[in-house]
Tab-separated table of N, CA and C in Angstrom:
chain	number	residue	atom	x	y	z
N	1	MET	N	127.808	-6.152	-34.122
N	1	MET	CA	127.207	-6.912	-33.968
N	1	MET	C	125.875	-7.259	-33.367
N	2	MET	N	124.994	-8.145	-34.097
N	2	MET	CA	123.715	-8.143	-33.135
N	2	MET	C	123.824	-8.717	-32.326
N	3	LYS	N	121.949	-8.098	-31.446
N	3	LYS	CA	122.439	-8.722	-29.937
N	3	LYS	C	121.397	-10.073	-30.531
N	4	ASN	N	121.523	-10.803	-28.997
N	4	ASN	CA	120.975	-12.243	-29.384
N	4	ASN	C	119.264	-12.228	-28.983
N	5	ILE	N	118.792	-12.699	-30.041
N	5	ILE	CA	117.166	-12.741	-30.023
N	5	ILE	C	116.576	-13.095	-28.829
N	6	GLU	N	117.103	-13.713	-27.697
N	6	GLU	CA	116.791	-13.928	-26.081
N	6	GLU	C	116.850	-13.269	-25.770
N	7	SER	N	118.304	-12.454	-25.925
N	7	SER	CA	118.099	-11.113	-24.552
N	7	SER	C	117.374	-10.241	-24.412
N	8	PHE	N	116.015	-10.355	-24.933
N	8	PHE	CA	115.146	-9.389	-24.774
N	8	PHE	C	113.711	-10.236	-24.576
N	9	LYS	N	113.604	-9.077	-22.935
N	9	LYS	CA	111.837	-9.839	-22.389
N	9	LYS	C	110.997	-9.639	-23.294
N	10	THR	N	110.660	-8.545	-23.985
N	10	THR	CA	109.360	-8.538	-24.792
N	10	THR	C	109.611	-9.066	-26.319
N	11	VAL	N	108.828	-9.348	-27.113
N	11	VAL	CA	108.856	-8.870	-28.167
N	11	VAL	C	109.019	-7.252	-28.715
N	12	ASP	N	108.028	-6.795	-28.172
N	12	ASP	CA	108.543	-5.199	-28.201
N	12	ASP	C	109.973	-4.570	-27.651
N	13	GLU	N	110.062	-5.133	-27.253
N	13	GLU	CA	111.829	-4.689	-27.197
N	13	GLU	C	112.500	-5.217	-28.146
N	14	ALA	N	112.271	-6.109	-28.923
N	14	ALA	CA	113.386	-6.910	-29.582
N	14	ALA	C	113.175	-6.028	-31.561
N	15	ILE	N	111.434	-5.987	-31.264
N	15	ILE	CA	111.530	-4.761	-32.473
N	15	ILE	C	111.829	-3.605	-32.470
N	16	ALA	N	111.279	-3.048	-31.643
N	16	ALA	CA	112.414	-1.360	-30.961
N	16	ALA	C	113.674	-1.430	-31.740
N	17	TYR	N	114.457	-2.670	-30.927
N	17	TYR	CA	116.149	-2.959	-31.205
N	17	TYR	C	115.976	-2.868	-32.933
N	18	TYR	N	115.555	-3.678	-33.344
N	18	TYR	CA	115.896	-4.433	-34.746
N	18	TYR	C	115.246	-3.234	-35.714
N	19	THR	N	114.607	-2.818	-35.063
N	19	THR	CA	113.850	-1.204	-36.322
N	19	THR	C	114.988	-0.169	-36.199
N	20	LYS	N	116.195	0.184	-34.911
N	20	LYS	CA	116.562	1.326	-34.426
N	20	LYS	C	118.057	0.727	-35.745
N	21	VAL	N	118.440	-0.610	-35.520
N	21	VAL	CA	119.168	-1.004	-36.556
N	21	VAL	C	119.439	-0.908	-38.006
N	22	VAL	N	118.224	-1.090	-38.375
N	22	VAL	CA	117.782	-1.148	-39.615
N	22	VAL	C	118.121	0.858	-40.403
N	23	VAL	N	117.497	1.297	-39.213
N	23	VAL	CA	117.577	2.375	-39.512
N	23	VAL	C	118.956	2.767	-39.799
N	24	ASP	N	119.770	2.724	-38.576
N	24	ASP	CA	121.158	3.571	-38.668
N	24	ASP	C	121.937	2.545	-39.721
N	25	ALA	N	121.957	1.635	-40.038
N	25	ALA	CA	122.486	0.800	-41.197
N	25	ALA	C	122.087	1.421	-42.226
N	26	SER	N	120.764	1.779	-42.553
N	26	SER	CA	120.115	2.484	-43.581
N	26	SER	C	121.062	3.998	-44.082
N	27	LYS	N	120.532	4.592	-43.192
N	27	LYS	CA	121.536	6.115	-42.764
N	27	LYS	C	122.808	6.189	-43.214
N	28	ASN	N	123.474	5.218	-42.650
N	28	ASN	CA	125.271	5.178	-43.032
N	28	ASN	C	125.246	4.030	-44.061
N	29	ARG	N	124.321	4.404	-44.806
N	29	ARG	CA	124.796	3.443	-46.153
N	29	ARG	C	125.346	2.227	-45.366
N	30	ASP	N	125.261	1.103	-44.322
N	30	ASP	CA	125.863	0.390	-44.313
N	30	ASP	C	125.496	-0.874	-44.209
N	31	TYR	N	126.231	-1.299	-45.831
N	31	TYR	CA	125.205	-3.020	-45.691
N	31	TYR	C	126.434	-4.131	-45.185
N	32	SER	N	127.237	-3.886	-44.797
N	32	SER	CA	128.326	-4.680	-43.645
N	32	SER	C	127.387	-5.719	-43.036
N	33	GLN	N	126.219	-5.510	-42.157
N	33	GLN	CA	125.685	-6.020	-41.463
N	33	GLN	C	124.315	-6.908	-42.208
N	34	ASN	N	124.328	-6.589	-42.924
N	34	ASN	CA	122.922	-7.303	-43.823
N	34	ASN	C	122.664	-9.015	-43.449
N	35	GLU	N	123.311	-9.885	-43.212
N	35	GLU	CA	123.371	-11.268	-43.171
N	35	GLU	C	122.873	-11.242	-41.848
N	36	GLU	N	123.236	-10.744	-40.923
N	36	GLU	CA	123.849	-10.970	-39.785
N	36	GLU	C	121.663	-10.146	-39.603
N	37	ILE	N	121.272	-8.691	-40.100
N	37	ILE	CA	120.261	-8.567	-39.943
N	37	ILE	C	119.035	-9.354	-40.198
N	38	LEU	N	119.013	-10.171	-41.428
N	38	LEU	CA	118.290	-10.628	-42.072
N	38	LEU	C	117.924	-11.973	-41.125
N	39	ASN	N	119.150	-12.530	-40.665
N	39	ASN	CA	118.872	-14.024	-39.810
N	39	ASN	C	118.298	-13.630	-38.294
N	40	PHE	N	118.912	-11.970	-37.737
N	40	PHE	CA	117.441	-11.701	-36.659
N	40	PHE	C	116.261	-11.507	-37.563
N	41	LYS	N	115.881	-11.181	-38.285
N	41	LYS	CA	114.567	-10.660	-38.750
N	41	LYS	C	113.786	-11.730	-38.855
N	42	ILE	N	114.758	-12.982	-39.342
N	42	ILE	CA	113.452	-14.848	-39.231
N	42	ILE	C	113.322	-14.946	-37.802
N	43	LYS	N	114.644	-14.487	-36.730
N	43	LYS	CA	114.630	-14.952	-35.584
N	43	LYS	C	113.767	-14.572	-35.125
N	44	LEU	N	113.125	-13.475	-35.365
N	44	LEU	CA	112.565	-11.993	-34.318
N	44	LEU	C	111.378	-12.129	-35.221
N	45	HIS	N	110.890	-12.700	-36.156
N	45	HIS	CA	109.313	-13.345	-36.628
N	45	HIS	C	108.924	-14.835	-36.008
N	46	ASP	N	110.410	-15.660	-35.803
N	46	ASP	CA	109.407	-17.086	-35.034
N	46	ASP	C	109.483	-16.812	-34.147
N	47	ARG	N	109.938	-15.822	-32.900
N	47	ARG	CA	109.035	-15.493	-32.061
N	47	ARG	C	108.054	-14.732	-31.701
N	48	ILE	N	107.707	-13.538	-32.688
N	48	ILE	CA	105.673	-13.270	-32.836
N	48	ILE	C	105.152	-14.826	-32.417
N	49	ASN	N	105.727	-15.055	-33.704
N	49	ASN	CA	104.792	-16.117	-34.446
N	49	ASN	C	104.323	-17.138	-32.623
N	50	LYS	N	105.346	-17.161	-32.104
N	50	LYS	CA	105.375	-17.898	-30.901
N	50	LYS	C	104.232	-17.247	-30.417
N	51	GLU	N	105.098	-16.480	-29.948
N	51	GLU	CA	104.377	-15.336	-28.593
N	51	GLU	C	103.028	-14.322	-28.605
N	52	ARG	N	102.735	-14.062	-30.065
N	52	ARG	CA	101.969	-13.886	-30.589
N	52	ARG	C	100.408	-14.341	-31.338
N	53	THR	N	100.679	-15.882	-31.460
N	53	THR	CA	99.492	-16.362	-32.066
N	53	THR	C	98.597	-16.596	-31.547
N	54	PRO	N	97.191	-16.351	-31.584
N	54	PRO	CA	96.390	-16.745	-30.895
N	54	PRO	C	95.791	-18.144	-30.947
N	55	ILE	N	94.965	-18.852	-30.053
N	55	ILE	CA	94.535	-20.182	-30.311
N	55	ILE	C	93.025	-19.760	-30.771
N	56	ARG	N	92.333	-20.220	-31.455
N	56	ARG	CA	91.606	-20.294	-32.175
N	56	ARG	C	90.586	-21.491	-32.304
N	57	LEU	N	89.289	-21.153	-31.707
N	57	LEU	CA	88.401	-22.523	-31.796
N	57	LEU	C	87.100	-21.684	-32.145
N	58	LYS	N	86.158	-23.309	-33.599
N	58	LYS	CA	85.144	-22.795	-33.753
N	58	LYS	C	84.190	-24.064	-34.001
N	59	TRP	N	82.644	-23.888	-33.980
N	59	TRP	CA	81.999	-24.942	-33.653
N	59	TRP	C	80.498	-24.303	-34.362
N	60	ILE	N	79.854	-25.351	-35.080
N	60	ILE	CA	78.575	-24.896	-36.236
N	60	ILE	C	77.758	-25.418	-35.490
N	61	SER	N	76.691	-25.094	-35.369
N	61	SER	CA	75.377	-26.172	-34.697
N	61	SER	C	75.244	-26.904	-36.059
N	62	PRO	N	74.646	-28.188	-35.622
N	62	PRO	CA	74.152	-29.264	-36.617
N	62	PRO	C	72.961	-28.619	-37.548
N	63	ASN	N	72.299	-27.868	-37.286
N	63	ASN	CA	71.096	-27.032	-38.066
N	63	ASN	C	72.451	-25.681	-38.852
N	64	GLU	N	73.398	-25.845	-38.803
N	64	GLU	CA	74.212	-24.966	-39.192
N	64	GLU	C	73.442	-23.260	-38.590
N	65	LYS	N	72.992	-23.068	-37.956
N	65	LYS	CA	72.160	-21.788	-37.622
N	65	LYS	C	73.266	-21.110	-36.860
N	66	TYR	N	73.972	-21.516	-36.101
N	66	TYR	CA	74.753	-21.274	-34.993
N	66	TYR	C	76.139	-21.428	-35.197
N	67	GLU	N	76.989	-20.267	-35.265
N	67	GLU	CA	78.751	-20.786	-35.163
N	67	GLU	C	79.265	-20.715	-34.113
N	68	VAL	N	79.546	-20.765	-33.346
N	68	VAL	CA	80.669	-20.245	-32.160
N	68	VAL	C	82.272	-20.276	-32.218
N	69	PHE	N	82.431	-18.417	-32.200
N	69	PHE	CA	84.244	-18.555	-32.261
N	69	PHE	C	84.284	-18.121	-30.615
N	70	GLY	N	85.704	-18.848	-30.977
N	70	GLY	CA	85.919	-18.711	-29.289
N	70	GLY	C	87.852	-18.137	-29.718
N	71	ILE	N	88.138	-17.200	-28.848
N	71	ILE	CA	89.874	-16.618	-29.286
N	71	ILE	C	90.179	-16.387	-28.204
N	72	ILE	N	91.368	-17.111	-28.089
N	72	ILE	CA	92.593	-16.069	-26.892
N	72	ILE	C	93.629	-15.920	-27.492
N	73	PHE	N	94.537	-14.784	-26.720
N	73	PHE	CA	95.551	-14.822	-27.337
N	73	PHE	C	96.827	-15.254	-25.819
N	74	PRO	N	98.370	-15.113	-26.403
N	74	PRO	CA	99.151	-15.790	-25.181
N	74	PRO	C	98.633	-14.872	-23.557
N	75	THR	N	98.883	-13.272	-24.336
N	75	THR	CA	99.273	-12.363	-22.754
N	75	THR	C	97.298	-12.660	-22.422
N	76	ASP	N	96.450	-12.709	-22.542
N	76	ASP	CA	95.070	-12.372	-22.449
N	76	ASP	C	94.772	-13.879	-21.609
N	77	ILE	N	93.638	-13.169	-20.534
N	77	ILE	CA	93.484	-14.852	-19.078
N	77	ILE	C	92.278	-14.792	-19.802
N	78	ILE	N	91.435	-13.738	-20.398
N	78	ILE	CA	90.217	-14.325	-20.355
N	78	ILE	C	89.746	-14.434	-21.560
N	79	PRO	N	89.421	-15.447	-22.201
N	79	PRO	CA	88.855	-15.780	-23.571
N	79	PRO	C	88.062	-14.873	-24.179
N	80	SER	N	87.631	-14.875	-25.773
N	80	SER	CA	86.718	-13.997	-26.135
N	80	SER	C	85.699	-15.199	-26.945
N	81	VAL	N	84.706	-15.432	-26.273
N	81	VAL	CA	83.406	-16.102	-27.385
N	81	VAL	C	82.565	-15.290	-28.000
N	82	SER	N	82.082	-15.395	-29.171
N	82	SER	CA	81.087	-14.819	-30.060
N	82	SER	C	80.007	-15.767	-30.426
N	83	VAL	N	79.031	-15.430	-30.997
N	83	VAL	CA	78.276	-16.044	-31.345
N	83	VAL	C	77.860	-15.090	-32.601
N	84	LYS	N	77.398	-16.265	-33.770
N	84	LYS	CA	77.149	-15.904	-35.157
N	84	LYS	C	76.059	-16.534	-35.433
N	85	ILE	N	74.554	-15.615	-35.557
N	85	ILE	CA	73.339	-16.268	-36.032
N	85	ILE	C	72.815	-16.415	-37.327
N	86	LYS	N	72.887	-17.308	-38.049
N	86	LYS	CA	72.484	-17.550	-39.742
N	86	LYS	C	71.376	-16.089	-39.911
N	87	GLY	N	71.732	-15.441	-40.771
N	87	GLY	CA	70.911	-14.389	-41.341
N	87	GLY	C	71.077	-12.979	-40.701
N	88	LYS	N	71.753	-13.046	-39.460
N	88	LYS	CA	72.213	-11.850	-38.997
N	88	LYS	C	73.479	-11.173	-39.733
N	89	LYS	N	73.653	-9.821	-39.743
N	89	LYS	CA	74.758	-9.440	-39.841
N	89	LYS	C	76.033	-9.651	-39.130
N	90	HIS	N	75.369	-9.302	-37.535
N	90	HIS	CA	76.431	-9.058	-36.907
N	90	HIS	C	76.783	-10.209	-35.564
N	91	ARG	N	78.018	-10.386	-35.639
N	91	ARG	CA	78.690	-11.426	-34.007
N	91	ARG	C	77.979	-11.123	-32.966
N	92	TYR	N	77.981	-11.739	-32.156
N	92	TYR	CA	77.349	-10.937	-30.378
N	92	TYR	C	78.376	-11.578	-29.889
N	93	THR	N	78.916	-11.418	-29.280
N	93	THR	CA	79.846	-11.097	-28.101
N	93	THR	C	79.090	-12.659	-26.928
N	94	TYR	N	79.775	-13.081	-26.264
N	94	TYR	CA	78.640	-14.318	-25.458
N	94	TYR	C	78.924	-13.733	-23.839
N	95	ASN	N	77.819	-13.452	-23.972
N	95	ASN	CA	78.177	-13.101	-21.909
N	95	ASN	C	76.173	-12.594	-21.615
N	96	LEU	N	76.935	-12.598	-19.999
N	96	LEU	CA	75.633	-12.865	-19.525
N	96	LEU	C	73.983	-11.958	-20.170
N	97	SER	N	74.743	-10.704	-20.354
N	97	SER	CA	73.233	-9.922	-21.150
N	97	SER	C	72.488	-10.570	-22.294
N	98	ASN	N	73.261	-11.432	-23.523
N	98	ASN	CA	72.201	-12.208	-24.361
N	98	ASN	C	72.548	-12.824	-24.276
N	99	LYS	N	72.940	-14.503	-23.334
N	99	LYS	CA	73.040	-15.145	-22.922
N	99	LYS	C	71.327	-16.154	-22.614
N	100	LYS	N	70.665	-15.001	-22.740
N	100	LYS	CA	68.858	-15.729	-22.513
N	100	LYS	C	68.418	-15.756	-23.812
N	101	ARG	N	69.041	-15.287	-24.744
N	101	ARG	CA	68.422	-15.545	-25.895
N	101	ARG	C	68.982	-16.641	-26.922
N	102	LEU	N	69.637	-17.014	-26.379
N	102	LEU	CA	70.215	-18.441	-27.061
N	102	LEU	C	69.863	-19.614	-26.807
N	103	PRO	N	69.772	-20.931	-27.419
N	103	PRO	CA	69.126	-22.035	-26.828
N	103	PRO	C	70.334	-22.163	-25.924
N	104	LYS	N	69.997	-23.584	-25.154
N	104	LYS	CA	70.955	-24.095	-24.301
N	104	LYS	C	72.217	-24.974	-24.621
N	105	TYR	N	71.631	-25.461	-25.658
N	105	TYR	CA	72.963	-26.253	-26.456
N	105	TYR	C	73.674	-25.528	-26.735
N	106	VAL	N	73.168	-24.091	-27.201
N	106	VAL	CA	74.727	-23.208	-27.906
N	106	VAL	C	75.224	-22.530	-26.656
N	107	ILE	N	74.515	-22.563	-25.514
N	107	ILE	CA	75.033	-21.743	-24.133
N	107	ILE	C	76.318	-22.830	-23.728
N	108	GLU	N	75.865	-23.986	-23.643
N	108	GLU	CA	76.532	-24.840	-22.763
N	108	GLU	C	77.903	-25.188	-24.465
N	109	LYS	N	78.068	-25.249	-25.550
N	109	LYS	CA	78.744	-25.468	-26.389
N	109	LYS	C	79.490	-23.556	-26.353
N	110	CYS	N	79.196	-22.577	-25.737
N	110	CYS	CA	79.854	-21.473	-25.526
N	110	CYS	C	80.778	-21.793	-24.538
N	111	GLU	N	80.361	-22.078	-23.136
N	111	GLU	CA	81.013	-22.341	-22.054
N	111	GLU	C	81.933	-23.303	-22.597
N	112	GLU	N	81.224	-24.324	-23.286
N	112	GLU	CA	82.967	-25.332	-23.348
N	112	GLU	C	84.273	-25.219	-24.201
N	113	ILE	N	83.736	-24.048	-24.823
N	113	ILE	CA	85.202	-23.159	-25.529
N	113	ILE	C	85.521	-22.540	-24.839
N	114	LYS	N	85.100	-21.541	-23.920
N	114	LYS	CA	85.707	-21.163	-22.898
N	114	LYS	C	86.550	-22.049	-22.104
N	115	ARG	N	85.935	-22.925	-21.414
N	115	ARG	CA	86.753	-24.012	-20.201
N	115	ARG	C	88.408	-24.306	-21.731
N	116	GLN	N	87.868	-24.719	-22.509
N	116	GLN	CA	88.966	-25.134	-23.124
N	116	GLN	C	90.242	-24.279	-23.627
N	117	LEU	N	89.350	-22.905	-23.782
N	117	LEU	CA	90.491	-21.709	-23.996
N	117	LEU	C	91.499	-21.669	-22.732
N	118	LYS	N	91.091	-21.530	-21.594
N	118	LYS	CA	91.636	-20.875	-20.408
N	118	LYS	C	92.105	-22.180	-19.940
N	119	ARG	N	92.379	-23.751	-20.196
N	119	ARG	CA	93.101	-24.285	-20.018
N	119	ARG	C	94.513	-24.396	-21.154
N	120	ASN	N	94.317	-24.070	-22.228
N	120	ASN	CA	95.452	-24.014	-23.141
N	120	ASN	C	96.028	-22.259	-22.848
């Protein structure tokens, strides 16, 4: 009999349990729990999607020169905001050191995205 997915405090504990059950069933060639294992797997994937899916925001400047990306995972406290400048190969993480290189309207948008992600 499989445990209830909600009985695990963390997703990692549920993944470890699922892995152990599958390994044990495979070693013993015990296929009697296949239906229960598959149902647990479906519920596990639903929980992973719910708990680990990041929130993403994106903004493109009117002249399309700047793209601002913001992302935060449910387990994070501080969002990550980065800026891609058209013609450059790398994205730049938005922080105090490179803040001076960006136009004021891009800085304002970075701050806005940061605030929106912190609220969620």
